Tab-separated table of C-alpha atoms in Angstrom:
chain	number	residue	atom	x	y	z
A	125	MET	CA	-14.547	71.417	-12.352
A	126	LYS	CA	-13.264	67.880	-12.791
A	127	LEU	CA	-14.613	64.616	-11.390
A	128	ASN	CA	-11.830	64.439	-8.832
A	129	GLU	CA	-12.626	67.973	-7.626
A	130	ILE	CA	-16.273	67.284	-6.767
A	131	PRO	CA	-16.653	67.364	-2.984
A	132	MET	CA	-18.263	64.354	-1.342
A	133	PRO	CA	-21.598	65.092	0.333
A	134	ARG	CA	-21.704	65.077	4.104
A	135	GLY	CA	-22.340	61.553	5.454
A	136	ALA	CA	-21.296	59.804	2.224
A	137	ARG	CA	-18.559	57.946	4.048
A	138	ARG	CA	-19.990	56.546	7.236
A	139	LYS	CA	-17.469	55.846	9.980
A	140	ILE	CA	-17.122	52.162	10.850
A	141	LYS	CA	-18.454	51.322	14.312
A	142	ARG	CA	-15.655	49.792	16.355
A	143	VAL	CA	-17.042	46.999	18.521
A	144	GLY	CA	-15.693	45.383	21.655
A	145	ARG	CA	-14.235	48.627	23.048
A	146	GLY	CA	-15.916	48.897	26.438
A	147	SER	CA	-19.410	48.784	27.844
A	148	GLY	CA	-19.940	52.529	27.368
A	149	SER	CA	-19.745	52.176	23.584
A	150	GLY	CA	-22.988	50.214	23.305
A	151	HIS	CA	-21.218	47.335	21.559
A	152	GLY	CA	-18.759	46.269	24.227
A	153	LYS	CA	-18.052	42.875	25.798
A	154	THR	CA	-19.681	40.441	23.323
A	155	SER	CA	-19.676	42.943	20.413
A	156	GLY	CA	-23.321	42.353	19.528
A	157	ARG	CA	-22.837	38.607	19.045
A	158	GLY	CA	-24.788	37.450	22.095
A	159	ASN	CA	-23.550	34.787	24.514
A	160	LYS	CA	-21.840	31.571	23.387
A	161	GLY	CA	-22.896	29.419	20.467
A	162	LEU	CA	-21.666	28.937	16.931
A	163	LYS	CA	-22.270	32.466	15.675
A	164	SER	CA	-20.429	34.064	18.601
A	165	ARG	CA	-17.123	32.328	17.814
A	166	SER	CA	-14.518	33.707	15.453
A	167	GLY	CA	-14.955	32.101	12.058
A	168	GLY	CA	-18.267	30.694	13.247
A	169	ARG	CA	-20.942	30.442	10.596
A	170	VAL	CA	-23.836	28.106	9.882
A	171	GLN	CA	-22.928	25.672	7.123
A	172	PRO	CA	-25.057	25.750	3.955
A	173	GLY	CA	-28.164	23.602	4.296
A	174	PHE	CA	-28.157	23.611	8.116
A	175	GLU	CA	-31.688	24.046	9.447
A	176	GLY	CA	-31.103	24.345	13.181
A	177	GLY	CA	-31.053	20.611	13.904
A	178	GLN	CA	-34.132	19.831	11.806
A	179	MET	CA	-33.488	17.155	9.172
A	180	PRO	CA	-32.172	19.194	6.206
A	181	LEU	CA	-34.061	19.288	2.918
A	182	ILE	CA	-31.186	17.608	1.071
A	183	ARG	CA	-31.506	14.593	3.415
A	184	ARG	CA	-35.321	14.545	3.428
A	185	ILE	CA	-35.508	14.080	-0.357
A	186	PRO	CA	-34.989	10.460	-1.513
A	187	LYS	CA	-31.873	9.454	-3.419
A	188	ARG	CA	-32.221	8.850	-7.158
A	189	GLY	CA	-30.337	6.539	-9.514
A	190	PHE	CA	-27.029	4.761	-9.087
A	191	ASN	CA	-23.599	4.494	-10.672
A	192	SER	CA	-23.442	1.560	-13.056
A	193	ILE	CA	-20.386	-0.649	-12.583
A	194	THR	CA	-20.647	-1.947	-16.135
A	195	ASP	CA	-18.989	-0.225	-19.069
A	196	ASN	CA	-22.132	0.790	-20.967
A	197	TYR	CA	-20.958	4.165	-22.166
A	198	LEU	CA	-20.666	4.847	-25.890
A	199	GLN	CA	-19.607	7.799	-28.006
A	200	ILE	CA	-21.890	8.177	-31.012
A	201	VAL	CA	-20.636	9.083	-34.499
A	202	ASN	CA	-22.928	9.240	-37.532
A	203	ILE	CA	-21.751	8.264	-41.015
A	204	GLU	CA	-22.600	11.744	-42.294
A	205	SER	CA	-19.811	13.037	-39.996
A	206	LEU	CA	-17.401	10.478	-41.478
A	207	GLN	CA	-18.449	11.627	-44.976
A	208	LYS	CA	-17.596	15.256	-44.125
A	209	SER	CA	-14.388	14.634	-42.167
A	210	PHE	CA	-12.508	11.933	-44.105
A	211	LYS	CA	-11.206	11.541	-47.657
A	212	LYS	CA	-11.816	8.609	-49.974
A	213	GLY	CA	-9.716	5.571	-49.017
A	214	ASP	CA	-8.948	6.764	-45.472
A	215	THR	CA	-8.774	4.413	-42.494
A	216	VAL	CA	-11.047	5.666	-39.714
A	217	THR	CA	-9.913	4.776	-36.174
A	218	PRO	CA	-10.910	6.229	-32.785
A	219	GLN	CA	-7.589	8.109	-32.719
A	220	GLU	CA	-8.339	9.649	-36.137
A	221	MET	CA	-11.879	10.535	-35.024
A	222	GLN	CA	-10.482	12.239	-31.932
A	223	ALA	CA	-8.013	14.183	-34.081
A	224	LYS	CA	-10.952	15.388	-36.244
A	225	ARG	CA	-12.935	16.211	-33.051
A	226	LEU	CA	-15.726	13.736	-33.756
A	227	ILE	CA	-15.194	12.111	-30.333
A	228	LYS	CA	-13.643	13.349	-27.087
A	229	HIS	CA	-11.946	10.244	-25.685
A	230	THR	CA	-10.225	7.208	-27.171
A	231	ASP	CA	-10.619	5.117	-24.015
A	232	VAL	CA	-14.450	5.107	-24.298
A	233	ARG	CA	-16.169	2.847	-26.829
A	234	VAL	CA	-17.327	4.271	-30.172
A	235	LYS	CA	-20.544	3.362	-31.988
A	236	ILE	CA	-21.125	4.246	-35.650
A	237	LEU	CA	-24.752	5.028	-36.530
A	238	GLY	CA	-26.345	5.172	-39.977
A	239	LYS	CA	-27.700	8.729	-40.022
A	240	GLY	CA	-26.998	10.385	-43.370
A	241	LYS	CA	-25.453	9.087	-46.591
A	242	ILE	CA	-21.893	8.054	-47.389
A	243	SER	CA	-20.343	7.853	-50.838
A	244	LYS	CA	-16.640	7.524	-49.959
A	245	THR	CA	-14.785	4.220	-49.624
A	246	LEU	CA	-13.643	4.085	-45.996
A	247	THR	CA	-12.190	1.427	-43.703
A	248	VAL	CA	-13.890	2.076	-40.365
A	249	HIS	CA	-12.606	0.698	-37.032
A	250	ALA	CA	-15.079	1.024	-34.121
A	251	HIS	CA	-16.449	-0.940	-31.176
A	252	CYS	CA	-20.085	-1.091	-32.377
A	253	PHE	CA	-21.988	-0.500	-35.600
A	254	SER	CA	-25.700	-0.180	-36.296
A	255	LYS	CA	-27.131	-2.376	-39.076
A	256	SER	CA	-27.907	0.658	-41.224
A	257	ALA	CA	-24.335	1.961	-40.821
A	258	VAL	CA	-22.883	-1.406	-41.889
A	259	THR	CA	-25.063	-1.535	-45.027
A	260	GLU	CA	-24.272	2.096	-45.943
A	261	ILE	CA	-20.491	1.710	-45.500
A	262	GLU	CA	-20.339	-1.594	-47.378
A	263	SER	CA	-22.612	-0.370	-50.197
A	264	ALA	CA	-20.212	2.565	-50.686
A	265	GLY	CA	-17.360	0.049	-51.130
A	266	GLY	CA	-15.900	0.429	-47.659
A	267	SER	CA	-15.234	-2.111	-44.941
A	268	ILE	CA	-15.768	-2.295	-41.187
A	269	THR	CA	-13.600	-3.673	-38.408
A	270	VAL	CA	-14.986	-4.323	-34.925
A	271	ILE	CA	-12.624	-3.443	-32.077
A	272	LYS	CA	-13.050	-5.791	-29.114
A	273	LYS	CA	-12.101	-4.761	-25.594
A	274	LEU	CA	-10.307	-7.444	-23.602
A	275	VAL	CA	-9.246	-7.263	-19.957
A	276	SER	CA	-5.778	-8.685	-19.426
A	277	SER	CA	-4.632	-10.541	-16.312
A	278	ASN	CA	-3.104	-7.383	-14.797
A	279	LYS	CA	-6.512	-5.599	-14.972
A	280	LYS	CA	-5.393	-3.070	-17.591
A	281	VAL	CA	-7.665	-2.617	-20.596
A	282	GLN	CA	-6.192	-3.327	-24.002
A	283	ASP	CA	-7.780	-2.788	-27.400
A	284	VAL	CA	-7.425	-5.754	-29.721
A	285	LYS	CA	-8.580	-5.322	-33.314
A	286	SER	CA	-10.252	-8.207	-35.105
A	287	SER	CA	-11.425	-8.023	-38.695
A	288	SER	CA	-14.922	-9.115	-39.636
């Protein structure tokens, strides 16, 4: 006997009750939906969070926080990551960091932090540096360049590099 030859037990497939087929069927006229209202209509369903006209929980709970209009968002890179990812004498820019998957976006500011040690001579271009990162990079013989963000007259953001 094979799996496809096993007979199904009696009552395994229950017949679907057809509704709305006359009053003698027991589910005629309104098909068990009652009279009028949202749930009687075709496609009618109660939206998620609806509590029958009571103020929903999502609206009873107070709002929290706000969206800052200032550009305070930074991507953090530690100097130990620069030590691992770049060779001696390399120039480190946000584009290079994105290529090495140290940061996700080049249009968000980058801050270099001083976690770890660095022994390679690197020229690092970033928007912000911590004091410990500056001392570590310069003690290894490297140099830093601060990238300043300027807003032009046509409201488009441009990156202008200035050496320090």
